[in-house]
């Protein structure tokens, strides 16, 4: 009968085979920090949801990935479809000013412009191809490098005009837009990049500052990873190895690039302009700064569309890398429809800064660069990390790593989820004082 298994006398015996163990690229400490800071940032911004994804730009290894709201995989059916959605790979959006990377690379690669060439932006607006394009304020005559720093839409539209549709499309396609990255996660969508023959009169100038094109967060992250590693497009992945029952490695993720997206010379010349966005006065992302750490990046603020029309809400983002001179991390932050401010430099860049500051200690070479020469003062208080639902031994380890003592429930095991009993997540509490009760 169908659905029943019966033993057959004299039949062949099929022995079960052991499955393989996968080893992930994710780091537990970095993942926990990213989840905490993203949750705090989404709450502070009053956003509908947020996503964050970080990558090693040299290998494509995903270092951490977080979504807010999130869900418990052990009770997935208890959560909404929205909470279970992996926005980092499943959502395609108009990226806004973070797409200006493509405009800059196309101009330099085609030799249409150089970083010190000047562009007239007028009084903060310009009438181009039958439409008014606006900046945040009047910048007058500025260089292409300045345009990246202050995020001038007018300057980027004029740059794209000088570059031309063919070179612009070739650069965007080379950076992987309009194609799936083939990350080893389910639900990835390829984004939308139309061919030049399907463009209207305003498409090129719109794409110059991140409209008329749709990308996923992981696509944009991969493009900025190419800026960080010298122009190579790498494949993002979360599985680093597979191992058999004896612990022997049966497969390892290949360390190789997909293709060269643009020249190493262009990457080396362009990266300092994105560093100006964060490090110089007048840049759009001063809130991403971390003392002692050089950061390069770009803000993005794009209008959200619903039912075929922009609805007055925004998606705010920041993508950055550190240390800027030889990046080990590229991190992308995206918030959907924030209500307490909406600029990428206002709501997304601070999340990047908090994550970067807390991640420094997980990269020994980076920590060595930024460590002060004098001894740090003793830390007296710290904020309690998020522990709700964690297994008891893991929660205790997290608390000890932050300098707190922890009093565990009697008989607690890995099967025991914990919550704070006499404190709450985010409380500023004395270090090395009375143990926290769980």
XYZ file of C-alpha atoms in Angstrom:
438
model
C 0.000 0.000 0.000
C 1.221 3.445 -0.851
C 2.855 5.260 2.055
C 3.812 2.078 3.924
C 7.203 0.401 4.067
C 7.357 -3.380 4.552
C 10.267 -5.774 4.925
C 10.565 -8.311 2.086
C 11.995 -11.750 2.880
C 15.207 -12.209 0.938
C 15.292 -8.597 -0.189
C 18.421 -6.474 -0.368
C 19.365 -4.624 2.770
C 20.193 -0.949 2.171
C 22.304 0.513 4.953
C 21.702 4.149 5.885
C 24.374 6.622 4.904
C 25.663 9.324 7.186
C 24.980 12.824 5.962
C 27.612 15.541 5.735
C 28.171 18.483 8.055
C 28.308 21.972 6.610
C 30.697 24.594 7.971
C 29.392 28.136 7.589
C 31.288 31.353 6.949
C 29.175 33.106 9.594
C 30.831 34.071 12.868
C 28.675 33.750 15.991
C 29.972 36.884 17.722
C 29.740 39.081 14.621
C 26.302 37.691 13.808
C 25.008 38.435 17.304
C 26.375 41.974 17.219
C 24.871 42.659 13.796
C 21.461 41.371 14.892
C 21.537 43.522 18.037
C 22.595 46.738 16.307
C 20.201 46.258 13.386
C 17.285 45.658 15.770
C 18.213 48.794 17.721
C 18.619 50.823 14.528
C 15.274 49.707 13.087
C 13.545 50.588 16.369
C 15.240 54.001 16.614
C 14.378 54.848 12.996
C 10.809 53.579 13.249
C 11.402 51.531 10.107
C 9.090 48.815 8.806
C 11.965 46.372 8.361
C 15.714 46.314 7.989
C 18.378 44.050 6.545
C 22.155 43.935 6.860
C 24.745 41.750 5.170
C 28.545 41.708 5.479
C 31.147 40.090 3.249
C 34.871 39.411 3.065
C 35.599 41.261 -0.199
C 38.545 39.059 -1.108
C 36.775 35.688 -0.877
C 33.041 36.427 -1.020
C 32.484 34.747 2.360
C 29.383 36.140 4.099
C 30.507 37.171 7.587
C 27.050 37.930 8.980
C 23.492 38.428 7.730
C 20.536 39.786 9.690
C 16.899 40.731 9.115
C 14.486 42.604 11.379
C 11.842 41.469 12.126
C 13.076 37.909 12.328
C 11.673 34.552 13.424
C 12.433 31.395 15.383
C 13.160 28.552 12.907
C 11.891 26.065 15.488
C 8.447 27.708 15.327
C 8.483 29.108 11.804
C 4.755 28.585 11.260
C 4.023 30.951 14.164
C 5.506 33.903 12.277
C 4.251 35.902 9.312
C 5.639 35.548 5.808
C 7.133 39.033 6.154
C 9.083 38.017 9.259
C 10.445 34.929 7.496
C 11.559 36.855 4.407
C 15.292 37.180 3.741
C 15.309 40.734 2.385
C 19.030 40.573 1.601
C 18.447 38.253 -1.356
C 14.676 38.262 -2.029
C 13.912 41.992 -2.352
C 14.778 44.079 -5.398
C 14.668 47.830 -4.891
C 15.712 51.053 -6.567
C 18.979 51.637 -4.689
C 19.278 55.413 -4.866
C 22.667 57.063 -4.446
C 24.591 53.895 -3.573
C 24.332 53.122 -7.318
C 26.513 56.180 -8.045
C 29.426 53.772 -7.759
C 28.461 52.476 -11.209
C 28.362 56.004 -12.638
C 31.824 56.801 -11.286
C 33.394 53.539 -12.470
C 31.862 53.877 -15.947
C 33.210 57.423 -16.307
C 36.739 56.441 -15.271
C 36.849 53.158 -17.190
C 35.653 54.801 -20.407
C 37.962 57.788 -19.806
C 35.002 60.087 -20.316
C 35.939 61.885 -17.094
C 38.522 61.908 -14.345
C 38.026 62.482 -10.630
C 39.336 66.054 -10.770
C 37.265 67.069 -13.813
C 34.697 69.737 -12.961
C 30.929 69.629 -13.357
C 28.512 72.566 -13.214
C 25.600 71.766 -10.888
C 24.055 75.231 -10.789
C 21.834 76.371 -7.947
C 20.960 72.922 -6.698
C 18.838 71.870 -9.659
C 19.103 71.309 -13.393
C 16.659 70.671 -16.233
C 17.998 67.578 -18.032
C 16.209 65.537 -20.698
C 12.863 67.184 -19.989
C 12.940 66.734 -16.236
C 14.159 68.700 -13.213
C 16.855 66.924 -11.167
C 17.530 68.305 -7.709
C 20.328 68.252 -5.135
C 20.071 68.743 -1.404
C 21.511 72.239 -1.856
C 23.465 74.327 -4.343
C 27.026 73.080 -4.921
C 28.013 75.185 -7.930
C 31.028 73.904 -9.844
C 32.451 70.744 -8.259
C 34.727 67.859 -9.250
C 33.572 64.288 -9.779
C 35.274 63.367 -6.506
C 33.337 66.143 -4.754
C 30.111 64.878 -6.346
C 30.664 61.475 -4.724
C 31.398 63.081 -1.368
C 28.299 65.309 -1.286
C 26.131 62.902 -3.346
C 25.133 65.365 -6.084
C 22.374 63.996 -8.327
C 22.891 66.759 -10.898
C 26.616 66.065 -11.176
C 26.059 62.337 -11.577
C 23.405 62.849 -14.264
C 25.784 65.082 -16.227
C 28.580 62.540 -15.727
C 26.409 59.767 -17.153
C 25.594 61.943 -20.175
C 29.301 62.357 -20.892
C 29.918 58.642 -20.389
C 27.173 57.381 -22.696
C 24.649 54.559 -22.513
C 26.891 51.807 -23.913
C 29.729 52.312 -21.409
C 27.294 52.748 -18.526
C 25.405 49.546 -19.326
C 28.628 47.597 -19.859
C 29.880 48.655 -16.420
C 26.596 47.863 -14.659
C 26.398 44.464 -16.327
C 30.032 43.730 -15.510
C 29.350 44.460 -11.847
C 26.613 41.807 -11.832
C 23.455 43.912 -11.926
C 20.509 42.276 -13.650
C 21.934 38.833 -12.816
C 21.713 36.557 -9.797
C 24.886 36.406 -7.711
C 24.285 32.628 -7.245
C 24.700 32.914 -3.498
C 23.987 29.573 -1.813
C 20.753 30.756 -0.192
C 17.175 30.153 -1.381
C 14.915 32.798 -2.844
C 17.432 35.024 -4.636
C 16.011 37.297 -7.355
C 18.201 38.743 -10.140
C 17.157 42.393 -10.037
C 16.294 44.425 -13.130
C 18.688 46.043 -15.604
C 17.122 46.815 -18.980
C 19.127 46.808 -22.202
C 19.952 50.236 -23.694
C 17.627 49.663 -26.651
C 14.757 49.514 -24.153
C 15.713 52.770 -22.413
C 13.742 55.986 -22.668
C 15.226 59.455 -23.014
C 15.492 59.850 -19.212
C 16.667 56.342 -18.278
C 20.424 56.973 -18.369
C 20.303 60.101 -16.218
C 17.892 58.390 -13.802
C 20.146 55.360 -13.434
C 23.078 57.679 -12.760
C 21.722 58.260 -9.242
C 19.968 54.946 -8.625
C 16.530 54.998 -10.257
C 15.142 53.055 -13.256
C 17.179 50.069 -12.055
C 16.444 47.451 -9.380
C 19.043 45.655 -7.264
C 19.095 43.330 -4.284
C 21.191 44.114 -1.205
C 23.537 41.203 -1.950
C 24.083 42.472 -5.521
C 25.003 45.930 -4.298
C 27.250 44.475 -1.602
C 29.074 42.408 -4.227
C 29.645 45.503 -6.396
C 31.197 47.388 -3.481
C 33.290 44.321 -2.657
C 34.794 44.749 -6.138
C 35.726 48.332 -5.241
C 37.314 47.021 -2.042
C 39.332 44.176 -3.593
C 40.672 45.924 -6.676
C 37.962 45.381 -9.268
C 37.188 41.653 -9.034
C 33.630 40.329 -8.874
C 33.450 37.498 -6.314
C 30.644 35.047 -5.647
C 29.053 35.456 -2.209
C 28.637 32.248 -0.195
C 27.675 31.102 3.305
C 28.988 27.509 3.169
C 32.759 27.269 3.414
C 33.150 23.476 3.733
C 31.378 20.145 3.808
C 32.718 17.379 6.058
C 31.940 13.688 6.314
C 31.244 11.713 9.477
C 34.984 11.371 10.193
C 35.488 15.122 9.963
C 37.356 14.962 6.655
C 36.695 17.833 4.256
C 34.842 16.606 1.163
C 34.335 20.035 -0.448
C 35.603 23.578 0.063
C 34.266 26.800 -1.403
C 36.583 27.817 -4.253
C 38.572 30.981 -3.615
C 38.320 32.563 -7.040
C 36.719 35.529 -8.762
C 33.850 35.387 -11.237
C 35.499 37.977 -13.512
C 37.303 41.291 -13.515
C 34.609 43.968 -13.392
C 36.945 46.954 -13.778
C 40.633 47.735 -13.545
C 42.666 47.679 -10.355
C 43.917 51.162 -11.206
C 40.369 52.559 -11.232
C 39.595 50.876 -7.891
C 42.738 52.305 -6.299
C 42.022 55.822 -7.560
C 38.306 55.758 -6.736
C 38.320 54.379 -3.189
C 39.666 57.608 -1.557
C 36.671 59.526 -2.956
C 34.325 57.172 -1.111
C 36.494 57.572 1.975
C 35.786 61.324 1.810
C 32.052 60.549 2.208
C 32.733 59.406 5.778
C 35.974 60.977 6.900
C 35.739 64.575 5.607
C 33.557 67.426 6.796
C 30.672 67.951 4.376
C 30.431 64.257 3.498
C 27.049 62.576 3.786
C 28.025 59.898 6.341
C 29.868 61.413 9.331
C 27.735 59.218 11.609
C 29.484 56.128 10.237
C 32.842 57.250 11.628
C 34.742 55.137 14.149
C 37.671 56.731 15.948
C 40.961 55.303 14.748
C 39.387 53.373 11.865
C 39.372 54.512 8.223
C 36.033 53.861 6.520
C 34.957 54.355 2.909
C 31.322 54.153 1.862
C 28.241 55.685 0.302
C 24.814 56.701 1.530
C 21.583 56.012 -0.319
C 18.130 57.550 0.069
C 15.577 56.340 -2.467
C 11.859 56.984 -2.755
C 9.659 53.922 -2.286
C 7.082 52.966 -4.875
C 3.709 51.321 -4.336
C 1.168 50.414 -7.016
C 3.328 51.981 -9.706
C 3.801 55.367 -8.039
C 6.095 56.887 -5.403
C 4.195 57.094 -2.131
C 6.169 59.685 -0.158
C 8.170 57.135 1.859
C 11.828 56.183 1.544
C 14.334 53.351 1.725
C 17.542 54.429 3.431
C 20.864 52.690 3.120
C 24.582 52.825 3.714
C 27.289 50.562 2.329
C 30.820 50.838 3.635
C 34.146 49.071 3.998
C 36.978 49.068 6.507
C 39.829 49.643 6.878
C 39.627 51.824 3.768
C 43.235 51.323 2.697
C 42.924 47.499 2.609
C 39.317 46.502 3.349
C 38.603 43.278 5.214
C 34.861 43.910 5.559
C 32.150 45.327 3.313
C 28.829 45.883 5.092
C 25.465 46.990 3.661
C 22.611 48.358 5.791
C 19.084 48.956 4.421
C 16.020 50.282 6.265
C 12.534 50.292 4.742
C 10.277 53.302 5.288
C 11.920 54.865 8.378
C 9.768 57.449 10.139
C 12.281 59.101 12.516
C 14.369 60.689 9.760
C 14.931 59.118 6.389
C 18.392 60.025 5.025
C 20.821 57.153 4.619
C 23.420 59.148 6.514
C 20.934 59.792 9.315
C 19.414 56.366 9.990
C 21.585 53.713 8.273
C 25.133 55.072 8.684
C 24.936 55.089 12.523
C 24.133 51.369 12.491
C 27.218 50.741 10.374
C 29.331 52.762 12.796
C 28.113 50.859 15.850
C 28.679 47.494 14.177
C 32.149 48.446 12.927
C 33.203 49.681 16.368
C 32.135 46.411 17.997
C 33.603 44.239 15.245
C 37.115 45.684 15.447
C 38.156 43.206 18.130
C 37.150 40.248 15.954
C 39.751 41.203 13.317
C 43.214 41.070 14.970
C 44.969 42.959 12.156
C 42.388 45.752 12.289
C 42.451 45.899 16.080
C 46.230 46.241 16.007
C 45.957 49.287 13.746
C 43.422 51.149 15.853
C 44.597 50.124 19.362
C 45.640 53.247 21.299
C 49.192 53.484 22.631
C 48.013 54.171 26.182
C 46.072 51.737 28.317
C 42.299 52.012 28.138
C 40.449 53.053 31.288
C 38.620 50.303 33.104
C 35.097 49.779 31.804
C 32.641 50.368 34.627
C 29.326 49.821 32.871
C 28.075 48.257 29.633
C 24.800 47.503 27.885
C 23.392 44.029 28.322
C 23.387 41.987 25.084
C 20.276 40.378 23.617
C 19.912 36.846 25.056
C 16.200 36.020 24.826
C 15.747 32.445 23.689
C 19.468 31.573 23.640
C 20.618 28.232 25.068
C 21.790 28.742 28.631
C 25.520 27.919 28.131
C 25.708 30.221 25.101
C 23.978 33.034 26.993
C 26.437 32.644 29.848
C 29.382 32.790 27.420
C 28.007 35.975 25.813
C 27.656 37.668 29.192
C 31.163 36.681 30.264
C 32.568 37.999 26.987
C 31.003 41.379 27.814
C 32.476 41.344 31.335
C 29.341 40.320 33.268
C 28.871 37.485 35.687
C 25.893 35.207 35.077
C 23.848 33.132 37.508
C 22.275 30.271 35.572
C 19.030 28.446 36.405
C 19.598 25.182 38.249
C 19.949 22.257 35.856
C 20.232 24.535 32.790
C 21.427 22.785 29.615
C 21.763 23.532 25.897
C 18.046 22.771 25.650
C 17.176 25.510 28.149
C 16.240 28.852 26.523
C 16.863 31.786 28.846
C 15.557 35.284 29.519
C 16.770 37.978 31.914
C 15.115 37.779 35.338
C 16.387 40.931 37.049
C 17.458 43.000 34.033
C 16.509 43.720 30.413
C 18.227 43.827 27.041
C 19.926 47.191 26.524
C 20.141 48.119 30.238
C 23.331 49.971 31.221
C 24.620 47.793 34.060
C 27.729 47.705 36.256
C 30.427 45.297 35.086
C 31.785 42.750 37.577
C 29.017 43.597 40.005
C 26.330 41.222 41.271
C 25.844 38.354 38.747
C 22.974 38.748 36.313
C 20.225 36.187 36.996
C 18.888 34.211 34.056
